[in-house]
Amino acid sequence: MSRRVKLVLFSSTCAIIIYVLRRYYRYVILRRKSRITNTPATLSVNQRFYHQLCRLLPILIPRVRSDSFALLAIHLTTLMSRTFLSISIAHLDGAIVKSLVQRNHRDFLRTICIFLLVSVPASFINSFIRFIESKLALAFRTKLTRYAYAAYFRNQTYYRVSNLDTRLLTPDQNLTDDIETFTTTLTHLFSQLTKPFLDVALISWTLVVMVQQKQTARGLKEVPVLTTLVIFLTFLALRKLSPRFGKLVSEEAKKRGLLRFAHARIITNAEEIAFFDGHEVEKTWILKLYNQLRVQTNAIIKKKLWFIMLEQFLMKYFWHSCGMVFIAIPMLSYRDPTPAEDSVDESVGISTRTEEYTISKSLLQSGADAVERIISSYKEIAVLAGYTNRVHTMLHVFDECANERYQRIPVTTDDQSIPAIQRRILMNQQAKGEIIESVEDIIAENVPIITPNGDIIVESLSLKITSAMHVLITGPNGCGKSSFFRIIRGLWPIHSGRLHRPNPSNFFLIPQRPYMCPGTLRDQIIYPHTVDQILVSDSDLMEILNNVELQYIVQREGGLNVERDWKDILSGGEKQRLGLARIFYHKPKYALLDECTSAVSADVEGKIYERAKQLGVTLLTITHRPSLWAYHTHLLQFHGEGQWTFDVLNPEKLVTLRDEKERLEAQLAGIPSIRRRLSELCHLLGEDSKKDKP
Ligand SMILES: Nc1ncnc2c1ncn2[C@@H]1O[C@H](COP(=O)(O)OP(=O)(O)OP(=O)(O)O)[C@@H](O)[C@H]1O
């Protein structure tokens, strides 16, 4: 090896080592910084990205004997065969040119025929690569979607993610678009990168073999070193100047999700918006979100413009010039033939050199294309980093929420006037209350009711509800009645104290606006059971509908098996009664009734309550309706500002108190008109009112 080559090799190695060390140092500093500030590190191609990707890959390829692994193996084999085909096509190219220069008709026809024969599998393989790439992307997507759905529907994560945690603004988008884009980008990159790497390896090998066969040509040995150096320097320049595509596309995806969420909200609340004529407000809001998305997309387009320009200059024109120089070195340094060699037929020498030139040019061209693809996929890798982060964060948040570790926008507070328990919540510390599963009773021992935002509604609640009690829950708006249900059903965490309660399956909530699931009328009654889990016959279902005075609906809609958009075709009262029918099907230990009869007539309401009590269901009812007092034995009253009382309910006493309250209210309502009349009389008589005299 000459001194010049050694020097070039040494300086290239030093440059690579310095580069790797600098990258590592930057990663360590970034990690430390993100730990201190509790913020995620920047979204770029770094150790964090590799770490996240490595955690996702086992989900995509769980076992060697999985369909995704088989597809991956087929894909890799196909990519390899295409590389071999490219090399043989380059050799065939050279042979065609050689036969042309030699004017050898037979060889020319033979090589053309071989070329045509090779092009048949080559075309098939090209199309097959796309086919297998799509299949692989679909297999990855299916695996990841199934995994994510399992996590999303575990331990009420779907509720916790939206209500108790603020990290995922649009989980619907994470579960659909993000997973799809992540898997397609990953699969595409696999093809984009595997083939060029194979190409570079095999082409370099072929070129090195050719170089070794041409020991006589000066300058040939430096070509591989110089090529590597040019490629490395180009990579460094592009790496340094590349915008942060990962962060940009991740932001874009977030904004797209918010826009979609706003559209979904309009569809859900279309009737209310139409009644209010609220379209202008909604349009302004939607346009604002769209504009935010437009600005972000525009920023990406602009950044891409100059970056692609730079890429094109370096990898197309600069490399082309370098390639021509490298090919020219051995050609120009070709020494004159010795007298012995002179005897060889000169036309054979020229044709061989032309063949070698064509092969080298073709191979160098393919090699350059391959390296160009590797380097330009840096952009795509950055995009992949953005989506990897979104998918990884989604799964991480699902996991944390399932294990009751929530995060809202973190607030660091030393304000001593804030109660310690609230400070803990604001600083995202884990709930410390204790839940003990009991057989029958609900016993709360100093349990506070605290919203996910950390607002303390009730500081400490202690009571015992047995299955023989039917509890009426009343109080002003926002005092914590529904929150009490959320606490005993386990939707909200308990931050201190102790709660004994039966297994959550013993509770059944009927809200004011019951959820109508997609499916048949039968599905509505048995929800959340499916037809495979059904416990009763059709005649029992008719009996259930009879209990809520809804049997006519079967005839009206055309049977139990008919599918409708039940949310739209039933009236408010019918929906409430259908919701109540679920109690008669499931017969839970505790029915949590949250103003669920507000649109039901009093006589039907009474019948439903009586029937439910006969079935042995314990009723916990939130209501403002006095007509329901008669069906309850105890009263839990929230008075607001954290005050509450729990006592035996005496309906007669309550009726008397209510009558007195209504009488006083009526008297007070009359006072302004009495005052007005009095001042008129004073004016007519020209006298002062006695009331004004001291
Ligand atoms: N998911 C949530 N995140 C944060 N705060 C919430 C959440 N849900 C309810 N709250 C707050 O908790 C407080 C109590 O709400 P809750 O629904 O228990 O009231 P309520 O007594 O049932 O009122 P109403 O009679 O109006 O239904 C309210 O101030 C409300 O703003």
XYZ file of C-alpha atoms and ligand atoms in Angstrom:
725
model
C 0.000 0.000 0.000
C 1.470 3.376 -0.975
C 2.038 6.184 1.599
C -0.618 8.302 -0.085
C -3.294 5.578 0.312
C -2.273 4.989 3.950
C -2.601 8.723 4.680
C -6.052 8.915 3.093
C -7.192 5.810 5.003
C -5.819 7.114 8.299
C -7.466 10.532 8.001
C -10.825 8.967 6.971
C -10.736 6.634 9.996
C -9.925 9.558 12.335
C -12.784 11.609 10.873
C -15.255 8.742 11.398
C -14.113 8.172 15.009
C -14.399 11.896 15.860
C -17.840 12.000 14.286
C -19.116 8.963 16.241
C -17.711 10.336 19.541
C -19.374 13.712 18.981
C -22.730 12.058 18.279
C -22.448 9.981 21.430
C -21.529 13.045 23.535
C -24.524 14.966 22.163
C -26.828 12.043 22.972
C -25.584 11.833 26.574
C -26.019 15.588 27.106
C -29.511 15.525 25.574
C -30.588 12.605 27.713
C -29.363 14.286 30.863
C -31.144 17.501 29.896
C -34.432 15.749 29.127
C -34.253 13.921 32.472
C -33.740 17.175 34.365
C -36.498 19.110 32.610
C -38.819 16.092 32.398
C -39.400 16.851 28.719
C -38.903 14.448 25.843
C -35.629 14.686 23.956
C -35.764 16.178 20.473
C -37.303 14.033 17.778
C -34.435 13.028 15.585
C -32.499 9.981 14.564
C -30.696 9.287 17.812
C -30.251 6.596 20.462
C -33.739 7.324 21.767
C -35.214 6.506 18.376
C -33.269 3.225 18.143
C -34.338 2.346 21.668
C -38.024 2.995 20.896
C -37.809 1.106 17.615
C -36.202 -1.866 19.348
C -39.112 -1.946 21.788
C -41.648 -1.905 18.967
C -39.978 -4.490 16.732
C -40.793 -7.507 18.950
C -44.481 -6.523 18.676
C -44.229 -6.532 14.870
C -42.201 -9.748 14.713
C -43.119 -11.667 17.860
C -41.631 -15.030 16.869
C -39.536 -16.633 14.159
C -42.564 -18.740 13.299
C -44.850 -15.791 12.591
C -46.345 -14.598 9.319
C -44.502 -11.264 9.538
C -41.138 -13.030 9.884
C -41.920 -15.294 6.896
C -42.909 -12.276 4.797
C -39.753 -10.461 5.873
C -37.593 -13.420 4.828
C -39.330 -13.635 1.426
C -38.913 -9.890 0.991
C -35.205 -10.062 1.774
C -34.663 -12.964 -0.636
C -36.488 -11.099 -3.389
C -34.407 -7.971 -2.795
C -31.192 -10.007 -2.953
C -32.178 -11.683 -6.183
C -32.882 -8.289 -7.706
C -29.357 -7.129 -6.818
C -27.825 -10.204 -8.502
C -29.993 -9.568 -11.525
C -28.783 -5.916 -11.673
C -25.139 -7.087 -11.699
C -25.740 -9.648 -14.416
C -27.587 -7.004 -16.463
C -24.515 -4.711 -16.117
C -22.287 -7.537 -17.413
C -24.713 -8.233 -20.256
C -24.603 -4.514 -21.127
C -20.814 -4.716 -21.343
C -20.940 -7.884 -23.461
C -23.432 -6.273 -25.906
C -21.139 -3.234 -26.339
C -18.107 -5.521 -26.763
C -19.835 -7.594 -29.484
C -20.862 -4.361 -31.212
C -17.278 -3.011 -31.199
C -16.014 -6.378 -32.488
C -18.866 -6.496 -35.066
C -19.585 -10.053 -33.900
C -23.160 -10.722 -35.067
C -23.510 -14.093 -33.368
C -22.357 -12.835 -29.960
C -24.540 -9.751 -30.299
C -27.716 -11.785 -31.009
C -26.868 -14.314 -28.280
C -26.385 -11.608 -25.585
C -29.550 -9.743 -26.674
C -31.518 -12.997 -26.297
C -29.993 -13.623 -22.863
C -30.779 -10.003 -21.916
C -34.438 -10.503 -22.886
C -34.574 -13.781 -20.951
C -33.135 -12.122 -17.823
C -35.547 -9.195 -18.099
C -38.558 -11.526 -17.619
C -37.697 -12.540 -14.010
C -36.387 -8.998 -13.425
C -39.800 -7.454 -14.239
C -41.608 -10.085 -12.181
C -39.312 -9.479 -9.228
C -39.834 -5.702 -9.379
C -43.591 -6.105 -9.206
C -43.336 -8.867 -6.591
C -41.227 -6.604 -4.346
C -44.034 -4.044 -4.237
C -46.609 -6.762 -3.580
C -44.656 -8.325 -0.732
C -43.869 -4.894 0.723
C -47.605 -4.111 0.954
C -48.294 -7.532 2.486
C -45.547 -7.001 5.044
C -46.850 -3.512 5.929
C -50.332 -4.963 6.435
C -48.990 -7.791 8.615
C -47.053 -5.286 10.771
C -50.079 -3.023 11.014
C -52.349 -5.880 12.064
C -49.913 -7.015 14.764
C -49.428 -3.514 16.150
C -53.129 -2.616 15.963
C -54.125 -5.786 17.833
C -51.502 -5.105 20.483
C -52.592 -1.473 20.856
C -56.298 -2.376 21.029
C -55.576 -4.936 23.740
C -53.807 -2.226 25.760
C -56.476 0.389 25.015
C -59.377 -1.760 26.186
C -57.587 -3.093 29.295
C -58.496 -1.660 32.736
C -60.719 1.064 31.225
C -57.643 2.638 29.637
C -59.844 4.248 26.937
C -61.551 6.246 29.723
C -58.438 7.006 31.734
C -56.422 8.205 28.747
C -58.980 10.884 27.869
C -60.230 11.839 31.319
C -57.386 11.380 33.765
C -54.318 12.012 31.642
C -53.361 14.791 29.240
C -50.471 13.258 27.326
C -52.503 11.930 24.386
C -54.736 14.570 22.868
C -56.144 12.391 20.082
C -55.815 8.677 20.889
C -58.130 7.868 17.961
C -55.548 9.270 15.569
C -52.711 7.459 17.331
C -54.588 4.178 16.996
C -55.433 4.571 13.307
C -53.350 7.000 11.225
C -50.159 6.858 13.268
C -49.999 3.069 13.327
C -50.653 2.913 9.591
C -48.042 5.535 8.705
C -45.485 4.019 11.064
C -45.808 0.515 9.579
C -45.864 1.639 5.944
C -42.872 3.957 6.449
C -40.963 1.217 8.257
C -41.631 -1.372 5.536
C -40.859 1.062 2.761
C -37.611 2.021 4.447
C -36.689 -1.619 4.811
C -36.926 -2.060 1.033
C -35.366 1.347 0.412
C -32.368 0.538 2.555
C -31.853 -3.213 2.206
C -31.506 -3.201 -1.541
C -29.071 -0.265 -1.730
C -26.939 -1.803 1.035
C -26.864 -5.111 -0.831
C -26.169 -3.224 -4.053
C -23.294 -1.283 -2.510
C -21.754 -4.410 -0.964
C -21.991 -6.567 -4.094
C -21.077 -3.790 -6.528
C -18.062 -2.768 -4.425
C -16.991 -6.401 -4.323
C -17.334 -6.714 -8.112
C -15.396 -3.463 -8.639
C -12.618 -4.577 -6.248
C -12.321 -7.887 -8.153
C -12.057 -5.937 -11.396
C -9.406 -3.668 -9.858
C -7.364 -6.679 -8.696
C -7.477 -8.130 -12.201
C -6.017 -4.846 -13.542
C -2.871 -4.627 -11.420
C -1.101 -2.844 -14.229
C -3.306 0.231 -14.231
C -1.938 2.999 -11.995
C -4.415 4.955 -9.843
C -6.993 2.160 -9.673
C -6.266 1.251 -6.047
C -7.146 4.715 -4.734
C -10.613 4.652 -6.373
C -12.496 2.699 -3.597
C -10.901 4.867 -0.865
C -11.705 8.106 -2.697
C -15.279 6.940 -3.410
C -15.834 6.124 0.271
C -14.455 9.505 1.295
C -16.701 11.406 -1.124
C -19.751 9.483 0.088
C -18.880 10.025 3.736
C -18.332 13.769 3.301
C -21.626 14.112 1.425
C -23.417 12.247 4.196
C -21.882 14.534 6.838
C -22.874 17.668 4.937
C -26.461 16.501 4.435
C -26.744 15.275 8.017
C -25.594 18.629 9.327
C -27.880 20.670 7.076
C -30.983 18.493 7.259
C -34.033 20.156 8.879
C -35.645 18.249 11.765
C -38.175 16.382 9.658
C -39.110 14.005 12.518
C -40.283 16.799 14.804
C -41.954 18.628 11.932
C -44.056 15.681 10.757
C -44.892 14.678 14.296
C -46.269 18.190 14.916
C -48.145 18.004 11.627
C -49.746 14.687 12.619
C -50.799 16.197 15.963
C -52.463 19.149 14.239
C -54.186 16.836 11.751
C -55.562 14.847 14.692
C -56.968 17.963 16.374
C -58.713 18.987 13.163
C -60.275 15.549 12.802
C -61.344 15.587 16.430
C -63.099 18.940 15.897
C -64.988 17.466 12.910
C -66.025 14.433 14.951
C -67.308 16.743 17.709
C -69.503 18.629 15.219
C -70.970 15.385 13.900
C -71.743 14.206 17.456
C -73.339 17.501 18.515
C -74.892 18.450 15.155
C -78.414 18.769 16.559
C -77.453 21.089 19.429
C -75.333 23.241 17.106
C -78.170 23.442 14.554
C -80.707 24.469 17.250
C -78.358 27.218 18.404
C -77.389 28.208 14.847
C -73.842 27.855 16.100
C -72.268 27.143 12.711
C -70.313 30.425 12.601
C -68.523 29.683 15.876
C -67.809 26.122 14.795
C -66.587 27.256 11.365
C -64.242 29.816 12.931
C -62.871 27.174 15.274
C -62.386 24.592 12.511
C -60.749 27.161 10.218
C -58.372 28.146 13.003
C -57.328 24.521 13.429
C -57.015 24.070 9.670
C -54.826 27.173 9.446
C -52.517 25.821 12.112
C -52.202 22.621 10.057
C -51.643 24.618 6.848
C -48.849 26.675 8.411
C -47.138 23.513 9.617
C -47.457 21.751 6.230
C -46.189 24.873 4.498
C -43.139 24.996 6.750
C -42.326 21.381 5.823
C -42.768 22.030 2.093
C -40.461 25.072 2.258
C -37.794 23.249 4.215
C -37.964 20.369 1.745
C -37.424 22.702 -1.229
C -33.881 23.805 -0.455
C -32.900 20.517 1.151
C -33.868 18.493 -1.942
C -32.007 21.078 -4.049
C -28.850 20.470 -2.022
C -29.364 16.702 -2.179
C -29.755 16.792 -5.949
C -26.643 18.932 -6.409
C -24.441 16.750 -4.226
C -25.718 13.326 -5.174
C -26.487 13.809 -8.840
C -24.074 16.321 -10.327
C -21.169 16.326 -7.858
C -21.078 12.528 -7.668
C -21.430 12.212 -11.412
C -18.337 14.390 -11.883
C -16.426 12.414 -9.236
C -17.492 9.123 -10.888
C -16.236 10.303 -14.266
C -12.910 11.330 -12.685
C -12.564 7.937 -10.954
C -13.291 6.044 -14.178
C -10.886 8.298 -16.046
C -7.979 7.651 -13.602
C -7.273 4.036 -14.777
C -8.067 4.901 -18.394
C -5.715 7.894 -18.447
C -3.000 6.075 -16.487
C -3.136 3.111 -18.900
C 0.480 2.535 -19.864
C 1.614 1.948 -23.436
C 1.770 -1.713 -24.472
C 5.119 -3.473 -24.276
C 6.538 -4.936 -27.510
C 5.334 -8.396 -26.389
C 1.846 -7.105 -25.752
C 1.986 -5.205 -29.029
C 1.638 -8.434 -30.869
C -1.850 -8.878 -29.431
C -4.596 -7.884 -31.783
C -5.297 -4.207 -31.039
C -9.005 -4.460 -31.810
C -9.371 -7.082 -29.024
C -7.683 -4.624 -26.582
C -10.015 -1.783 -27.543
C -13.153 -3.911 -27.321
C -12.101 -5.318 -23.921
C -11.411 -1.793 -22.599
C -14.798 -0.606 -23.909
C -16.483 -3.589 -22.263
C -14.718 -2.841 -18.955
C -15.605 0.849 -19.243
C -19.281 0.045 -19.855
C -19.419 -2.436 -16.972
C -17.608 -0.048 -14.569
C -19.788 2.883 -15.585
C -22.931 0.828 -15.232
C -21.836 -0.581 -11.858
C -20.697 2.819 -10.588
C -24.003 4.305 -11.720
C -25.947 1.583 -9.862
C -23.671 2.004 -6.834
C -24.180 5.775 -6.859
C -27.950 5.317 -7.164
C -27.856 2.910 -4.241
C -25.843 5.272 -2.038
C -28.066 8.156 -3.074
C -31.076 6.147 -1.950
C -29.390 5.319 1.362
C -28.517 8.928 2.057
C -31.791 10.410 0.873
C -33.674 7.943 3.046
C -32.313 9.932 5.974
C -35.343 12.182 5.497
C -37.629 9.179 5.694
C -35.790 7.825 8.715
C -36.408 11.178 10.407
C -40.102 10.864 9.534
C -40.048 7.317 10.884
C -38.449 8.672 14.087
C -41.414 11.052 14.463
C -44.002 8.288 14.042
C -42.005 5.816 16.144
C -42.108 8.356 18.935
C -45.868 8.855 18.573
C -46.644 5.124 18.538
C -44.197 4.385 21.361
C -45.608 7.232 23.481
C -49.130 5.962 22.865
C -48.291 2.446 24.078
C -46.314 3.849 27.012
C -49.229 6.081 28.108
C -51.695 3.175 27.722
C -49.475 1.086 29.930
C -49.098 3.792 32.580
C -52.821 4.596 32.648
C -53.711 0.917 32.999
C -51.432 0.886 36.062
C -52.949 4.093 37.452
C -49.962 6.307 36.757
C -51.338 9.489 35.303
C -49.803 12.725 34.133
C -51.544 15.969 33.581
C -49.717 19.133 32.579
C -47.070 19.048 35.297
C -47.128 21.892 37.784
C -44.222 22.406 40.146
C -45.650 24.113 43.164
C -44.224 25.063 46.528
C -47.336 27.014 47.478
C -47.915 25.880 51.071
C -51.500 27.184 51.058
C -52.427 24.357 48.651
C -53.346 21.189 50.590
C -50.619 18.528 50.463
C -52.920 16.026 48.747
C -53.703 18.497 45.950
C -50.012 19.374 45.582
C -49.273 15.684 45.102
C -51.851 15.393 42.311
C -50.614 18.548 40.588
C -47.119 17.108 40.622
C -48.372 13.850 39.059
C -47.709 11.637 42.037
C -49.466 8.314 42.308
C -52.728 7.988 44.299
C -52.221 6.575 47.781
C -55.744 5.470 48.786
C -56.577 1.852 49.453
C -59.299 -0.181 47.749
C -60.422 -3.403 49.414
C -62.801 -5.748 47.628
C -65.768 -6.630 49.829
C -68.561 -9.135 49.316
C -71.594 -6.892 49.794
C -71.217 -3.486 51.405
C -69.731 -0.201 50.290
C -67.716 1.355 53.126
C -65.861 4.621 52.635
C -63.370 5.595 55.351
C -62.126 9.170 54.989
C -62.212 8.988 51.217
C -61.884 12.387 49.511
C -63.586 13.198 46.205
C -60.947 14.877 44.049
C -61.260 15.653 40.340
C -58.488 14.625 37.907
C -57.483 18.312 37.858
C -56.758 18.135 41.555
C -59.827 20.112 42.731
C -61.044 18.826 46.079
C -64.841 18.544 45.977
C -65.270 16.671 49.239
C -62.379 16.499 51.668
C -63.380 13.345 53.482
C -66.345 11.045 53.047
C -67.141 8.254 55.522
C -70.269 6.145 55.166
C -71.531 2.609 54.939
C -74.049 1.446 52.344
C -75.404 -2.077 52.668
C -77.324 -3.942 50.001
C -80.540 -3.424 51.984
C -80.319 0.366 51.635
C -81.674 2.300 48.686
C -79.851 5.609 48.682
C -81.086 8.849 47.213
C -78.304 11.288 46.358
C -79.063 14.988 46.046
C -77.259 18.302 46.043
C -76.576 21.370 43.916
C -74.871 21.138 40.510
C -71.190 20.315 40.494
C -71.122 19.247 44.156
C -69.784 15.765 43.394
C -72.805 13.456 43.029
C -71.647 11.797 39.781
C -68.068 11.914 41.020
C -69.142 9.769 43.983
C -70.244 7.119 41.429
C -66.927 7.455 39.577
C -65.069 6.837 42.811
C -67.015 3.760 43.919
C -66.973 2.286 40.405
C -63.170 2.785 40.286
C -63.002 5.217 37.361
C -61.267 7.858 39.464
C -58.373 7.004 41.757
C -58.630 7.344 45.520
C -55.985 9.682 46.844
C -56.258 8.775 50.525
C -58.418 6.802 52.946
C -59.850 3.375 52.400
C -62.730 2.130 50.267
C -64.333 -1.280 50.667
C -66.515 -2.180 47.729
C -67.660 -5.276 45.830
C -66.060 -6.169 42.521
C -66.821 -3.511 39.840
C -68.885 -6.086 37.906
C -71.536 -5.701 40.638
C -72.210 -2.097 39.640
C -74.286 -1.020 36.679
C -74.537 2.648 35.743
C -77.478 4.138 33.883
C -76.674 7.748 32.924
C -79.055 10.471 31.853
C -78.142 9.894 28.182
C -77.665 6.126 27.881
C -75.188 4.845 25.353
C -76.763 3.201 22.299
C -74.313 0.736 20.802
C -74.225 -0.226 17.112
C -76.333 -3.309 16.374
C -79.809 -4.748 16.828
C -82.523 -3.982 19.366
C -81.471 -7.140 21.205
C -77.892 -5.790 21.421
C -79.207 -2.627 23.100
C -80.939 -4.576 25.851
C -78.115 -6.971 26.627
C -75.248 -4.435 26.292
C -72.362 -4.965 27.142
C -73.089 -8.663 26.505
C -72.981 -9.967 22.947
C -75.391 -12.485 21.413
C -72.851 -15.234 22.123
C -73.050 -14.431 25.842
C -76.818 -13.973 25.997
C -78.365 -15.339 29.192
C -82.094 -15.283 28.400
C -84.595 -16.224 25.714
C -86.463 -13.859 23.399
C -89.634 -14.164 25.496
C -87.591 -13.071 28.546
C -86.354 -10.101 26.544
C -89.968 -9.218 25.739
C -90.732 -9.436 29.463
C -87.826 -7.090 30.159
C -89.165 -4.614 27.618
C -92.561 -4.955 29.262
C -91.024 -3.907 32.604
C -90.021 -0.589 31.058
C -93.204 -0.274 28.945
C -91.323 -0.548 25.694
C -92.721 -3.745 24.181
C -94.441 -1.753 21.387
C -91.047 -0.835 19.985
C -90.412 -4.424 18.817
C -93.431 -4.257 16.564
C -92.812 -0.701 15.479
C -89.221 -1.315 14.405
C -89.719 -4.820 12.998
C -88.389 -7.256 15.598
C -85.512 -7.790 17.994
C -83.043 -8.515 15.205
C -83.462 -5.298 13.326
C -80.451 -2.990 13.107
C -81.013 0.751 13.393
C -79.195 3.888 14.386
C -80.899 3.735 17.803
C -79.339 6.987 18.985
C -81.292 8.886 16.334
C -84.551 7.004 15.923
C -85.573 6.717 19.596
C -86.961 9.602 21.631
C -85.134 10.777 24.779
C -87.605 8.969 27.068
C -87.446 5.760 24.985
C -83.656 5.777 25.158
C -83.800 6.194 28.933
C -86.245 3.297 29.260
C -84.136 1.103 27.003
C -81.161 1.969 29.208
C -83.154 0.955 32.292
C -84.120 -2.334 30.600
C -80.453 -3.328 30.964
C -80.907 -3.480 34.757
C -83.585 -6.137 34.334
C -81.329 -8.139 32.053
C -78.098 -7.925 34.101
C -79.678 -7.766 37.596
C -76.613 -6.134 39.187
C -76.090 -5.885 42.935
C -75.963 -2.084 42.742
C -77.673 0.079 40.132
C -76.121 3.542 39.865
C -78.905 5.700 38.453
C -77.717 9.157 37.435
C -80.833 11.214 36.652
C -81.760 8.444 34.257
C -85.537 8.962 34.433
C -85.660 12.700 33.778
C -87.568 12.116 30.506
C -89.724 9.204 31.753
C -93.288 9.773 32.911
C -93.833 9.478 36.705
C -96.100 6.385 36.551
C -93.686 4.369 34.381
C -90.766 5.548 36.526
C -92.488 4.268 39.696
C -93.233 0.925 38.119
C -89.613 0.490 37.023
C -88.265 1.356 40.495
C -90.672 -1.025 42.230
C -89.790 -3.866 39.868
C -86.050 -3.296 40.271
C -86.346 -3.408 44.057
C -88.345 -6.655 43.835
C -85.464 -8.165 41.856
C -83.106 -7.398 44.786
C -81.167 -4.628 43.068
C -79.847 -1.948 45.442
C -80.611 1.489 44.045
C -78.260 4.455 44.354
C -80.124 7.273 42.643
C -79.058 10.797 41.796
C -82.187 12.831 41.241
C -83.886 16.152 41.851
C -87.371 14.605 41.501
C -89.427 14.336 44.739
C -91.501 11.588 43.104
C -88.589 9.201 43.656
C -88.187 9.770 47.391
C -90.739 7.039 48.144
C -88.492 4.335 46.683
C -85.444 5.020 48.856
C -84.475 4.372 52.444
C -81.472 6.703 52.909
C -80.418 10.141 51.802
C -76.888 11.190 50.925
C -76.986 14.928 50.602
C -74.106 17.006 49.255
C -74.500 20.589 50.420
C -71.686 22.104 48.343
C -68.317 23.424 49.541
C -67.346 19.928 50.655
C -70.228 19.485 53.148
C -72.352 16.339 53.143
C -74.802 14.381 55.318
C -75.929 10.775 55.210
C -79.077 9.774 57.039
C -82.224 7.706 57.006
C -84.707 9.136 54.544
C -88.076 10.188 55.934
C -90.225 10.958 52.888
C -93.119 12.459 54.946
C -90.790 14.856 56.713
C -89.201 15.736 53.400
C -92.610 16.396 51.862
C -93.491 18.749 54.745
C -90.169 20.575 54.450
C -90.546 20.874 50.718
C -94.088 22.228 51.007
C -92.862 24.896 53.436
C -89.976 25.777 51.137
C -92.297 26.139 48.145
C -94.722 28.297 50.177
C -91.927 30.642 51.250
C -90.594 30.814 47.717
C -94.062 31.779 46.428
C -94.370 34.486 49.108
C -90.936 35.875 48.294
C -91.726 35.890 44.574
C -94.742 38.167 45.278
C -92.770 40.808 47.213
C -91.513 42.881 44.233
C -95.053 43.369 42.874
C -96.330 44.342 46.387
C -93.468 46.878 46.616
C -94.339 48.300 43.197
C -98.047 48.694 44.051
C -97.201 50.318 47.400
C -94.984 52.931 45.768
C -97.780 53.668 43.199
C -100.288 54.219 46.027
C -97.848 56.464 47.921
C -97.400 58.470 44.747
C -101.200 58.844 44.165
C -101.895 59.778 47.797
C -98.849 61.987 48.073
C -97.877 60.219 51.267
C -94.803 58.395 52.470
C -94.959 54.707 53.211
C -94.914 53.793 56.932
C -92.225 51.297 56.021
C -89.848 54.178 55.164
C -90.421 55.952 58.519
C -87.873 55.298 61.215
N -63.210 14.454 33.909
C -63.158 15.502 34.730
N -62.010 16.196 34.857
C -61.933 17.249 35.685
N -62.948 17.685 36.436
C -64.135 17.049 36.352
C -64.298 15.926 35.499
N -65.576 15.501 35.619
C -66.174 16.326 36.502
N -65.309 17.234 36.957
C -65.577 18.290 37.940
O -65.984 17.689 39.143
C -66.950 18.486 39.788
C -68.131 17.598 40.220
O -68.702 17.058 39.063
P -69.919 16.046 39.147
O -70.162 15.535 37.773
O -69.688 15.080 40.219
O -71.107 17.016 39.567
P -72.600 16.659 39.907
O -72.790 16.893 41.365
O -72.972 15.314 39.398
O -73.336 17.812 39.097
P -74.666 17.805 38.204
O -75.832 17.808 39.129
O -74.555 19.066 37.467
O -74.600 16.608 37.325
C -67.369 19.569 38.825
O -66.804 20.778 39.271
C -66.744 19.156 37.510
O -66.274 20.296 36.846
